[in-house]
């Protein structure tokens, strides 16, 4: 049983069709539980008051915005090296989901920044690289739409994806490179906390637990939407092939 | 990119490696070249070391020094910003954000005339700590609450 079996569209369609309903239901449930738990069942923060509740949308969305690009990069590289069409289509299907996550993160960040920092937007390294990532998403989708030949489109978008990865990485790690920014560093997934060298509890468990549930929910949501999008792309390509064959038969 | 299509798999991998390497190298060089320009603000030590011209508008960031806030007449507020090394007095007229307090991080936009930093905008910097209000209140009551140490700004 190898992962590469799913390069076969028939095999991919069969398996993804079985996974998708469960994944979609689970995504809805987990996201609902995480967000509702965060919104209605957490106490107010000692400094931020009720505004802290934006974290349950902002952080999962920002996390998935960056992870979506990472997934597109892996899928694009598989396409360039191994020429599996399903992989290229999965990258294509992930872009609209990623751009939606990016937009959610930018919007909730602005709404959060206004009362806390005193501004909707600042040209902080992290915020700026996130905005550029958003523009890269738009450019990526535009490039897919602009080129008729599917293989050329997949090649070119793969290269664009590789270049855009710089900003995906920057928007996650900019706070570590340039510490003189406005955006604070990672609270939950700090380097020290993951390796165990820094045991100080920065985010109280009261907030961390619903946040983790919400993150899991957003991840499942992304998975379900990408599976659905990839299936649609595969079907659309099959229709194109059938139409071409019908034209050939008519001629 | 007709090129990629005609290449053998081994050569495609080689092209990818070279492209990735070039990208990492150029990103690294750009980041290194701009390392000061990309910083959102300057620290009080940097300002004291090489004071900018009086008409230069820049941002200064650091912690509001404990016990330094003086509310003058009207909306004018005076306080000092510090990074542990140097202290710069700041004057600001306007509305301060909610999180602005002594011992907290802030970023101010304005200019420095050699004596005082006259700010036109003050932003509050939030740290990585999230704690329920009740817990903090309880800890304060027992007298064991310690203000989380903000990261020292370099």
mmCIF file of C-alpha atoms in Angstrom:
data_model
loop_
_atom_site.group_PDB
_atom_site.id
_atom_site.type_symbol
_atom_site.label_atom_id
_atom_site.label_comp_id
_atom_site.label_asym_id
_atom_site.label_seq_id
_atom_site.Cartn_x
_atom_site.Cartn_y
_atom_site.Cartn_z
ATOM 1 C CA UNK A 1 0.000 0.000 0.000
ATOM 2 C CA UNK A 2 1.850 3.047 -1.223
ATOM 3 C CA UNK A 3 0.852 6.692 -1.132
ATOM 4 C CA UNK A 4 1.608 6.911 -4.858
ATOM 5 C CA UNK A 5 -1.394 4.679 -5.611
ATOM 6 C CA UNK A 6 -3.505 7.786 -5.181
ATOM 7 C CA UNK A 7 -1.801 9.317 -8.192
ATOM 8 C CA UNK A 8 -4.332 7.189 -10.031
ATOM 9 C CA UNK A 9 -7.466 9.385 -10.279
ATOM 10 C CA UNK A 10 -9.830 6.392 -10.098
ATOM 11 C CA UNK A 11 -8.212 5.187 -6.902
ATOM 12 C CA UNK A 12 -8.177 8.736 -5.491
ATOM 13 C CA UNK A 13 -11.850 9.304 -6.301
ATOM 14 C CA UNK A 14 -12.865 6.021 -4.660
ATOM 15 C CA UNK A 15 -10.951 6.606 -1.435
ATOM 16 C CA UNK A 16 -11.651 10.339 -1.129
ATOM 17 C CA UNK A 17 -15.349 9.666 -1.755
ATOM 18 C CA UNK A 18 -15.391 7.346 1.228
ATOM 19 C CA UNK A 19 -13.437 9.723 3.506
ATOM 20 C CA UNK A 20 -15.112 12.990 2.535
ATOM 21 C CA UNK A 21 -18.547 12.694 4.239
ATOM 22 C CA UNK A 22 -17.044 11.673 7.573
ATOM 23 C CA UNK A 23 -14.353 14.331 7.276
ATOM 24 C CA UNK A 24 -16.901 17.064 6.486
ATOM 25 C CA UNK A 25 -19.187 16.140 9.376
ATOM 26 C CA UNK A 26 -16.249 15.888 11.776
ATOM 27 C CA UNK A 27 -14.885 19.247 10.576
ATOM 28 C CA UNK A 28 -18.219 20.955 11.205
ATOM 29 C CA UNK A 29 -18.590 19.389 14.632
ATOM 30 C CA UNK A 30 -15.063 20.041 15.888
ATOM 31 C CA UNK A 31 -15.000 23.624 14.594
ATOM 32 C CA UNK A 32 -18.381 24.316 16.164
ATOM 33 C CA UNK A 33 -17.314 22.844 19.508
ATOM 34 C CA UNK A 34 -13.981 24.704 19.509
ATOM 35 C CA UNK A 35 -15.393 28.089 18.530
ATOM 36 C CA UNK A 36 -18.472 27.855 20.785
ATOM 37 C CA UNK A 37 -16.362 26.670 23.719
ATOM 38 C CA UNK A 38 -14.011 29.580 23.123
ATOM 39 C CA UNK A 39 -16.757 32.165 22.669
ATOM 40 C CA UNK A 40 -19.202 31.217 25.393
ATOM 41 C CA UNK A 41 -17.337 29.179 27.977
ATOM 42 C CA UNK A 42 -14.043 31.007 28.547
ATOM 43 C CA UNK A 43 -13.489 33.745 31.120
ATOM 44 C CA UNK A 44 -12.295 37.232 30.227
ATOM 45 C CA UNK A 45 -8.585 37.903 29.942
ATOM 46 C CA UNK A 46 -6.872 39.913 32.683
ATOM 47 C CA UNK A 47 -5.739 42.582 30.231
ATOM 48 C CA UNK A 48 -7.802 42.220 27.103
ATOM 49 C CA UNK A 49 -11.222 41.449 28.527
ATOM 50 C CA UNK A 50 -13.618 39.799 26.097
ATOM 51 C CA UNK A 51 -11.495 40.786 23.089
ATOM 52 C CA UNK A 52 -9.313 37.731 23.755
ATOM 53 C CA UNK A 53 -12.022 35.555 22.184
ATOM 54 C CA UNK A 54 -10.915 36.624 18.707
ATOM 55 C CA UNK A 55 -7.971 34.256 19.241
ATOM 56 C CA UNK A 56 -10.202 31.232 18.589
ATOM 57 C CA UNK A 57 -10.727 32.366 14.979
ATOM 58 C CA UNK A 58 -7.598 34.399 14.289
ATOM 59 C CA UNK A 59 -4.922 31.881 15.275
ATOM 60 C CA UNK A 60 -6.441 28.773 13.603
ATOM 61 C CA UNK A 61 -7.134 30.754 10.410
ATOM 62 C CA UNK A 62 -3.610 32.191 10.280
ATOM 63 C CA UNK A 63 -2.153 28.771 10.975
ATOM 64 C CA UNK A 64 -4.126 27.174 8.134
ATOM 65 C CA UNK A 65 -3.353 30.067 5.768
ATOM 66 C CA UNK A 66 0.339 29.244 6.087
ATOM 67 C CA UNK A 67 -0.117 25.459 6.238
ATOM 68 C CA UNK A 68 -2.265 25.571 3.098
ATOM 69 C CA UNK A 69 0.604 27.166 1.201
ATOM 70 C CA UNK A 70 2.989 24.537 2.590
ATOM 71 C CA UNK A 71 0.623 21.816 1.376
ATOM 72 C CA UNK A 72 0.441 23.498 -2.059
ATOM 73 C CA UNK A 73 4.236 23.573 -2.166
ATOM 74 C CA UNK A 74 4.533 19.848 -1.418
ATOM 75 C CA UNK A 75 1.838 19.023 -3.984
ATOM 76 C CA UNK A 76 3.507 21.271 -6.593
ATOM 77 C CA UNK A 77 6.893 19.646 -6.039
ATOM 78 C CA UNK A 78 5.329 16.187 -6.433
ATOM 79 C CA UNK A 79 3.805 17.410 -9.698
ATOM 80 C CA UNK A 80 7.076 18.808 -11.026
ATOM 81 C CA UNK A 81 9.104 15.741 -10.113
ATOM 82 C CA UNK A 82 6.680 12.870 -10.627
ATOM 83 C CA UNK A 83 4.065 14.405 -12.975
ATOM 84 C CA UNK A 84 1.030 13.173 -11.030
ATOM 85 C CA UNK A 85 -1.975 15.174 -12.208
ATOM 86 C CA UNK A 86 -3.971 14.576 -9.018
ATOM 87 C CA UNK A 87 -1.200 16.300 -7.083
ATOM 88 C CA UNK A 88 -1.288 19.399 -9.291
ATOM 89 C CA UNK A 89 -5.084 19.527 -9.018
ATOM 90 C CA UNK A 90 -4.924 19.215 -5.237
ATOM 91 C CA UNK A 91 -2.609 22.247 -5.130
ATOM 92 C CA UNK A 92 -5.028 24.136 -7.369
ATOM 93 C CA UNK A 93 -7.983 23.201 -5.155
ATOM 94 C CA UNK A 94 -6.189 24.287 -1.975
ATOM 95 C CA UNK A 95 -5.600 27.881 -3.146
ATOM 96 C CA UNK A 96 -9.171 29.221 -2.712
ATOM 97 C CA UNK A 97 -9.354 27.652 0.750
ATOM 98 C CA UNK A 98 -5.994 29.143 1.665
ATOM 99 C CA UNK A 99 -6.923 32.597 0.440
ATOM 100 C CA UNK A 100 -10.149 32.482 2.463
ATOM 101 C CA UNK A 101 -8.158 31.564 5.588
ATOM 102 C CA UNK A 102 -5.697 34.385 4.883
ATOM 103 C CA UNK A 103 -8.513 36.881 4.497
ATOM 104 C CA UNK A 104 -10.134 35.701 7.751
ATOM 105 C CA UNK A 105 -6.807 36.055 9.569
ATOM 106 C CA UNK A 106 -6.202 39.551 8.145
ATOM 107 C CA UNK A 107 -9.722 40.692 8.997
ATOM 108 C CA UNK A 108 -9.848 39.300 12.536
ATOM 109 C CA UNK A 109 -6.331 40.633 13.093
ATOM 110 C CA UNK A 110 -7.456 44.138 12.149
ATOM 111 C CA UNK A 111 -10.512 43.891 14.395
ATOM 112 C CA UNK A 112 -8.286 42.692 17.225
ATOM 113 C CA UNK A 113 -5.539 45.228 16.609
ATOM 114 C CA UNK A 114 -7.819 48.249 16.731
ATOM 115 C CA UNK A 115 -8.780 48.011 20.438
ATOM 116 C CA UNK A 116 -5.563 46.358 21.661
ATOM 117 C CA UNK A 117 -2.727 48.026 19.788
ATOM 118 C CA UNK A 118 -4.679 51.117 18.810
ATOM 119 C CA UNK A 119 -4.475 50.561 15.057
ATOM 120 C CA UNK A 120 -6.158 48.458 12.376
ATOM 121 C CA UNK A 121 -2.973 47.948 10.460
ATOM 122 C CA UNK A 122 0.742 48.534 10.923
ATOM 123 C CA UNK A 123 3.615 47.816 8.549
ATOM 124 C CA UNK A 124 5.067 45.331 10.961
ATOM 125 C CA UNK A 125 7.250 42.585 9.357
ATOM 126 C CA UNK A 126 4.800 39.836 10.219
ATOM 127 C CA UNK A 127 1.704 41.702 9.088
ATOM 128 C CA UNK A 128 3.403 42.811 5.890
ATOM 129 C CA UNK A 129 4.601 39.326 4.942
ATOM 130 C CA UNK A 130 1.111 38.024 5.610
ATOM 131 C CA UNK A 131 -0.355 40.622 3.251
ATOM 132 C CA UNK A 132 2.167 39.613 0.582
ATOM 133 C CA UNK A 133 1.179 35.973 1.110
ATOM 134 C CA UNK A 134 -2.427 37.022 0.452
ATOM 135 C CA UNK A 135 -1.363 38.707 -2.808
ATOM 136 C CA UNK A 136 0.583 35.572 -3.778
ATOM 137 C CA UNK A 137 -2.576 33.517 -3.301
ATOM 138 C CA UNK A 138 -4.452 35.848 -5.654
ATOM 139 C CA UNK A 139 -1.616 35.727 -8.198
ATOM 140 C CA UNK A 140 -1.478 31.936 -7.963
ATOM 141 C CA UNK A 141 -5.183 31.568 -8.706
ATOM 142 C CA UNK A 142 -5.006 34.139 -11.489
ATOM 143 C CA UNK A 143 -2.121 32.238 -13.117
ATOM 144 C CA UNK A 144 -4.086 28.986 -13.045
ATOM 145 C CA UNK A 145 -7.025 30.760 -14.675
ATOM 146 C CA UNK A 146 -4.914 32.568 -17.264
ATOM 147 C CA UNK A 147 -3.289 29.554 -18.976
ATOM 148 C CA UNK A 148 -5.354 27.152 -21.075
ATOM 149 C CA UNK A 149 -2.925 24.260 -21.315
ATOM 150 C CA UNK A 150 -3.306 22.418 -17.984
ATOM 151 C CA UNK A 151 0.265 21.058 -17.887
ATOM 152 C CA UNK A 152 1.845 24.447 -18.577
ATOM 153 C CA UNK A 153 -0.434 26.035 -15.971
ATOM 154 C CA UNK A 154 0.611 23.411 -13.423
ATOM 155 C CA UNK A 155 4.306 23.994 -14.205
ATOM 156 C CA UNK A 156 4.121 27.768 -13.947
ATOM 157 C CA UNK A 157 2.006 27.809 -10.799
ATOM 158 C CA UNK A 158 4.436 25.342 -9.206
ATOM 159 C CA UNK A 159 7.267 27.800 -9.755
ATOM 160 C CA UNK A 160 5.135 30.645 -8.369
ATOM 161 C CA UNK A 161 4.319 28.478 -5.346
ATOM 162 C CA UNK A 162 8.027 27.891 -4.729
ATOM 163 C CA UNK A 163 8.706 31.646 -4.779
ATOM 164 C CA UNK A 164 5.714 32.432 -2.561
ATOM 165 C CA UNK A 165 6.943 29.976 0.060
ATOM 166 C CA UNK A 166 9.451 32.599 1.128
ATOM 167 C CA UNK A 167 6.567 34.739 2.397
ATOM 168 C CA UNK A 168 4.699 31.806 3.895
ATOM 169 C CA UNK A 169 7.809 31.012 5.940
ATOM 170 C CA UNK A 170 8.376 34.699 6.723
ATOM 171 C CA UNK A 171 4.852 35.265 7.985
ATOM 172 C CA UNK A 172 5.336 32.442 10.462
ATOM 173 C CA UNK A 173 8.879 33.203 11.575
ATOM 174 C CA UNK A 174 9.239 36.970 10.985
ATOM 175 C CA UNK A 175 8.789 37.605 14.715
ATOM 176 C CA UNK A 176 11.805 35.401 15.386
ATOM 177 C CA UNK A 177 14.015 37.118 12.778
ATOM 178 C CA UNK A 178 13.120 40.725 13.589
ATOM 179 C CA UNK A 179 12.062 41.012 17.213
ATOM 180 C CA UNK A 180 11.411 44.737 16.934
ATOM 181 C CA UNK A 181 7.919 44.347 15.506
ATOM 182 C CA UNK A 182 4.434 45.102 16.791
ATOM 183 C CA UNK A 183 3.002 41.583 16.561
ATOM 184 C CA UNK A 184 3.902 39.398 19.539
ATOM 185 C CA UNK A 185 5.694 36.096 19.140
ATOM 186 C CA UNK A 186 4.101 32.659 19.175
ATOM 187 C CA UNK A 187 2.288 31.967 22.438
ATOM 188 C CA UNK A 188 1.204 28.375 22.166
ATOM 189 C CA UNK A 189 3.726 26.765 19.851
ATOM 190 C CA UNK A 190 6.906 28.479 20.998
ATOM 191 C CA UNK A 191 10.213 26.816 20.233
ATOM 192 C CA UNK A 192 10.983 26.445 23.936
ATOM 193 C CA UNK A 193 7.585 25.005 24.792
ATOM 194 C CA UNK A 194 7.750 22.379 22.066
ATOM 195 C CA UNK A 195 11.223 21.168 23.016
ATOM 196 C CA UNK A 196 10.394 21.385 26.713
ATOM 197 C CA UNK A 197 13.124 23.853 27.664
ATOM 198 C CA UNK A 198 10.603 26.618 28.396
ATOM 199 C CA UNK A 199 7.899 25.352 30.711
ATOM 200 C CA UNK A 200 6.344 28.692 31.619
ATOM 201 C CA UNK A 201 2.633 28.657 30.910
ATOM 202 C CA UNK A 202 2.036 31.704 28.708
ATOM 203 C CA UNK A 203 -1.447 30.766 27.603
ATOM 204 C CA UNK A 204 -3.621 29.544 30.421
ATOM 205 C CA UNK A 205 -5.146 26.113 29.722
ATOM 206 C CA UNK A 206 -8.560 27.754 29.939
ATOM 207 C CA UNK A 207 -7.746 29.318 26.542
ATOM 208 C CA UNK A 208 -5.284 26.752 25.168
ATOM 209 C CA UNK A 209 -7.679 23.786 25.202
ATOM 210 C CA UNK A 210 -10.522 25.360 23.184
ATOM 211 C CA UNK A 211 -7.853 26.875 20.932
ATOM 212 C CA UNK A 212 -6.430 23.423 20.156
ATOM 213 C CA UNK A 213 -9.932 22.100 19.432
ATOM 214 C CA UNK A 214 -10.557 25.060 17.149
ATOM 215 C CA UNK A 215 -7.229 24.474 15.368
ATOM 216 C CA UNK A 216 -8.114 20.815 14.825
ATOM 217 C CA UNK A 217 -11.506 21.915 13.500
ATOM 218 C CA UNK A 218 -9.980 24.361 11.023
ATOM 219 C CA UNK A 219 -7.535 21.671 9.885
ATOM 220 C CA UNK A 220 -10.357 19.187 9.251
ATOM 221 C CA UNK A 221 -12.320 21.926 7.486
ATOM 222 C CA UNK A 222 -9.347 22.578 5.210
ATOM 223 C CA UNK A 223 -8.951 18.848 4.528
ATOM 224 C CA UNK A 224 -12.634 18.426 3.679
ATOM 225 C CA UNK A 225 -12.704 21.475 1.387
ATOM 226 C CA UNK A 226 -9.503 20.475 -0.426
ATOM 227 C CA UNK A 227 -10.741 16.908 -0.950
ATOM 228 C CA UNK A 228 -14.005 18.279 -2.295
ATOM 229 C CA UNK A 229 -12.204 20.787 -4.526
ATOM 230 C CA UNK A 230 -9.784 18.180 -5.869
ATOM 231 C CA UNK A 231 -12.667 15.837 -6.707
ATOM 232 C CA UNK A 232 -14.389 18.673 -8.569
ATOM 233 C CA UNK A 233 -11.199 19.464 -10.515
ATOM 234 C CA UNK A 234 -10.716 15.792 -11.459
ATOM 235 C CA UNK A 235 -14.315 15.574 -12.677
ATOM 236 C CA UNK A 236 -13.989 18.834 -14.614
ATOM 237 C CA UNK A 237 -10.904 17.493 -16.350
ATOM 238 C CA UNK A 238 -12.666 14.218 -17.163
ATOM 239 C CA UNK A 239 -15.553 16.163 -18.715
ATOM 240 C CA UNK A 240 -13.067 18.086 -20.849
ATOM 241 C CA UNK A 241 -11.474 14.845 -22.025
ATOM 242 C CA UNK A 242 -14.875 13.332 -22.831
ATOM 243 C CA UNK A 243 -15.922 16.427 -24.765
ATOM 244 C CA UNK A 244 -12.685 16.314 -26.752
ATOM 245 C CA UNK A 245 -13.294 12.652 -27.525
ATOM 246 C CA UNK A 246 -16.867 13.409 -28.617
ATOM 247 C CA UNK A 247 -15.605 16.140 -30.942
ATOM 248 C CA UNK A 248 -13.102 13.694 -32.396
ATOM 249 C CA UNK A 249 -15.860 11.140 -32.962
ATOM 250 C CA UNK A 250 -18.081 13.747 -34.667
ATOM 251 C CA UNK A 251 -15.334 14.931 -36.972
ATOM 252 C CA UNK B 1 8.225 27.068 -18.989
ATOM 253 C CA UNK B 2 7.991 24.778 -21.963
ATOM 254 C CA UNK B 3 11.405 23.809 -20.675
ATOM 255 C CA UNK B 4 10.175 21.861 -17.645
ATOM 256 C CA UNK B 5 7.993 19.600 -19.778
ATOM 257 C CA UNK B 6 10.785 18.391 -22.012
ATOM 258 C CA UNK B 7 13.167 17.554 -19.184
ATOM 259 C CA UNK B 8 13.902 14.143 -17.729
ATOM 260 C CA UNK B 9 12.960 13.545 -14.099
ATOM 261 C CA UNK B 10 16.543 13.674 -12.867
ATOM 262 C CA UNK B 11 17.101 17.047 -14.538
ATOM 263 C CA UNK B 12 13.793 18.406 -13.177
ATOM 264 C CA UNK B 13 14.933 17.559 -9.656
ATOM 265 C CA UNK B 14 18.256 19.279 -10.355
ATOM 266 C CA UNK B 15 16.484 22.397 -11.656
ATOM 267 C CA UNK B 16 14.293 22.447 -8.545
ATOM 268 C CA UNK B 17 17.300 22.122 -6.243
ATOM 269 C CA UNK B 18 19.138 24.975 -7.933
ATOM 270 C CA UNK B 19 15.986 27.147 -7.903
ATOM 271 C CA UNK B 20 15.340 26.461 -4.223
ATOM 272 C CA UNK B 21 18.963 27.152 -3.338
ATOM 273 C CA UNK B 22 18.970 30.429 -5.275
ATOM 274 C CA UNK B 23 15.709 31.442 -3.604
ATOM 275 C CA UNK B 24 16.963 30.708 -0.091
ATOM 276 C CA UNK B 25 20.210 32.529 -0.806
ATOM 277 C CA UNK B 26 18.533 35.625 -2.246
ATOM 278 C CA UNK B 27 15.918 35.741 0.514
ATOM 279 C CA UNK B 28 18.677 35.437 3.091
ATOM 280 C CA UNK B 29 20.728 38.200 1.499
ATOM 281 C CA UNK B 30 17.734 40.535 1.203
ATOM 282 C CA UNK B 31 16.793 39.858 4.816
ATOM 283 C CA UNK B 32 20.367 40.471 5.941
ATOM 284 C CA UNK B 33 20.635 43.663 3.898
ATOM 285 C CA UNK B 34 17.400 45.075 5.250
ATOM 286 C CA UNK B 35 17.755 43.808 8.794
ATOM 287 C CA UNK B 36 17.563 47.306 10.264
ATOM 288 C CA UNK B 37 15.039 48.650 7.761
ATOM 289 C CA UNK B 38 12.614 45.807 8.411
ATOM 290 C CA UNK B 39 12.510 46.483 12.143
ATOM 291 C CA UNK B 40 9.270 48.206 12.958
ATOM 292 C CA UNK B 41 10.773 50.480 15.609
ATOM 293 C CA UNK B 42 14.058 51.545 17.194
ATOM 294 C CA UNK B 43 14.919 50.887 20.805
ATOM 295 C CA UNK B 44 15.762 53.718 23.235
ATOM 296 C CA UNK B 45 19.402 52.506 23.263
ATOM 297 C CA UNK B 46 19.607 52.834 19.480
ATOM 298 C CA UNK B 47 18.072 56.317 19.631
ATOM 299 C CA UNK B 48 20.516 57.441 22.328
ATOM 300 C CA UNK B 49 23.497 55.932 20.515
ATOM 301 C CA UNK B 50 22.831 57.748 17.256
ATOM 302 C CA UNK B 51 20.154 60.413 17.789
ATOM 303 C CA UNK B 52 18.138 60.972 14.586
ATOM 304 C CA UNK B 53 17.738 64.461 13.155
ATOM 305 C CA UNK B 54 15.037 66.541 14.892
ATOM 306 C CA UNK B 55 12.870 66.524 11.764
ATOM 307 C CA UNK B 56 13.146 62.787 11.143
ATOM 308 C CA UNK B 57 9.943 60.865 11.854
ATOM 309 C CA UNK B 58 10.566 57.374 13.236
ATOM 310 C CA UNK B 59 9.143 54.834 15.658
ATOM 311 C CA UNK B 60 10.474 54.132 19.108
ATOM 312 C CA UNK B 61 9.544 51.026 21.057
ATOM 313 C CA UNK B 62 10.136 49.713 24.546
ATOM 314 C CA UNK B 63 8.572 49.383 27.948
ATOM 315 C CA UNK B 64 6.793 52.236 29.704
ATOM 316 C CA UNK B 65 8.947 52.857 32.775
ATOM 317 C CA UNK B 66 7.283 52.114 36.117
ATOM 318 C CA UNK B 67 6.066 55.253 37.845
ATOM 319 C CA UNK B 68 6.913 57.531 34.938
ATOM 320 C CA UNK B 69 3.425 58.357 33.619
ATOM 321 C CA UNK B 70 2.472 61.969 34.331
ATOM 322 C CA UNK B 71 -0.878 63.145 33.058
ATOM 323 C CA UNK B 72 -0.648 66.851 32.361
ATOM 324 C CA UNK B 73 -3.360 69.327 31.557
ATOM 325 C CA UNK B 74 -5.788 68.273 28.828
ATOM 326 C CA UNK B 75 -4.916 65.141 26.939
ATOM 327 C CA UNK B 76 -1.156 65.482 27.148
ATOM 328 C CA UNK B 77 0.635 62.540 28.739
ATOM 329 C CA UNK B 78 4.316 62.348 29.633
ATOM 330 C CA UNK B 79 6.167 59.133 30.359
ATOM 331 C CA UNK B 80 9.520 57.454 29.787
ATOM 332 C CA UNK B 81 10.236 54.535 27.511
ATOM 333 C CA UNK B 82 13.066 52.169 28.364
ATOM 334 C CA UNK B 83 14.683 48.982 27.108
ATOM 335 C CA UNK B 84 16.714 48.387 30.236
ATOM 336 C CA UNK B 85 19.705 50.211 28.763
ATOM 337 C CA UNK B 86 18.580 53.742 27.961
ATOM 338 C CA UNK B 87 15.581 55.877 28.930
ATOM 339 C CA UNK B 88 13.862 58.313 26.561
ATOM 340 C CA UNK B 89 11.211 60.777 27.783
ATOM 341 C CA UNK B 90 8.050 60.838 25.626
ATOM 342 C CA UNK B 91 5.318 63.425 25.279
ATOM 343 C CA UNK B 92 2.005 62.575 23.655
ATOM 344 C CA UNK B 93 -1.289 64.344 23.133
ATOM 345 C CA UNK B 94 -4.219 62.134 22.228
ATOM 346 C CA UNK B 95 -6.041 58.974 23.111
ATOM 347 C CA UNK B 96 -4.008 56.035 24.405
ATOM 348 C CA UNK B 97 -4.932 52.430 23.535
ATOM 349 C CA UNK B 98 -6.540 50.179 26.173
ATOM 350 C CA UNK B 99 -3.449 48.103 26.825
ATOM 351 C CA UNK B 100 -1.206 51.105 27.483
ATOM 352 C CA UNK B 101 0.099 50.936 31.063
ATOM 353 C CA UNK B 102 3.267 51.164 33.113
ATOM 354 C CA UNK B 103 5.534 48.184 32.608
ATOM 355 C CA UNK B 104 3.866 47.382 29.272
ATOM 356 C CA UNK B 105 5.341 47.473 25.800
ATOM 357 C CA UNK B 106 4.536 50.372 23.492
ATOM 358 C CA UNK B 107 5.488 51.709 20.071
ATOM 359 C CA UNK B 108 5.342 55.438 19.390
ATOM 360 C CA UNK B 109 5.632 57.357 16.104
ATOM 361 C CA UNK B 110 7.137 60.833 16.211
ATOM 362 C CA UNK B 111 10.413 62.696 16.305
ATOM 363 C CA UNK B 112 13.168 63.250 18.848
ATOM 364 C CA UNK B 113 14.464 66.779 19.387
ATOM 365 C CA UNK B 114 17.434 65.698 21.525
ATOM 366 C CA UNK B 115 15.539 66.113 24.775
ATOM 367 C CA UNK B 116 12.093 64.589 24.454
ATOM 368 C CA UNK B 117 10.381 62.293 21.940
ATOM 369 C CA UNK B 118 7.227 64.024 20.738
ATOM 370 C CA UNK B 119 4.821 61.277 19.657
ATOM 371 C CA UNK B 120 1.967 61.711 17.198
ATOM 372 C CA UNK B 121 0.711 58.150 17.610
ATOM 373 C CA UNK B 122 1.051 55.586 20.397
ATOM 374 C CA UNK B 123 0.426 51.877 19.889
ATOM 375 C CA UNK B 124 0.384 49.291 22.650
ATOM 376 C CA UNK B 125 2.361 46.092 22.244
ATOM 377 C CA UNK B 126 0.796 42.927 23.561
ATOM 378 C CA UNK B 127 2.884 40.105 24.990
ATOM 379 C CA UNK B 128 2.367 36.354 24.676
ATOM 380 C CA UNK B 129 0.494 35.940 27.952
ATOM 381 C CA UNK B 130 -3.185 35.048 28.178
ATOM 382 C CA UNK B 131 -4.681 34.536 31.649
ATOM 383 C CA UNK B 132 -8.255 34.542 32.955
ATOM 384 C CA UNK B 133 -9.118 37.675 34.927
ATOM 385 C CA UNK B 134 -10.427 35.734 37.930
ATOM 386 C CA UNK B 135 -7.197 33.780 38.268
ATOM 387 C CA UNK B 136 -5.103 36.940 38.232
ATOM 388 C CA UNK B 137 -7.418 38.620 40.731
ATOM 389 C CA UNK B 138 -7.182 35.596 43.043
ATOM 390 C CA UNK B 139 -3.409 35.517 42.764
ATOM 391 C CA UNK B 140 -3.242 39.237 43.496
ATOM 392 C CA UNK B 141 -5.405 38.750 46.561
ATOM 393 C CA UNK B 142 -3.027 36.122 47.877
ATOM 394 C CA UNK B 143 -0.146 38.422 47.047
ATOM 395 C CA UNK B 144 1.615 35.874 44.854
ATOM 396 C CA UNK B 145 0.864 37.475 41.467
ATOM 397 C CA UNK B 146 3.964 38.357 39.506
ATOM 398 C CA UNK B 147 3.695 40.530 36.441
ATOM 399 C CA UNK B 148 4.946 38.338 33.583
ATOM 400 C CA UNK B 149 8.387 39.492 32.542
ATOM 401 C CA UNK B 150 8.125 41.104 29.109
ATOM 402 C CA UNK B 151 10.740 40.011 26.597
ATOM 403 C CA UNK B 152 13.750 42.331 26.777
ATOM 404 C CA UNK B 153 13.855 44.360 23.578
ATOM 405 C CA UNK B 154 17.241 44.183 21.960
#
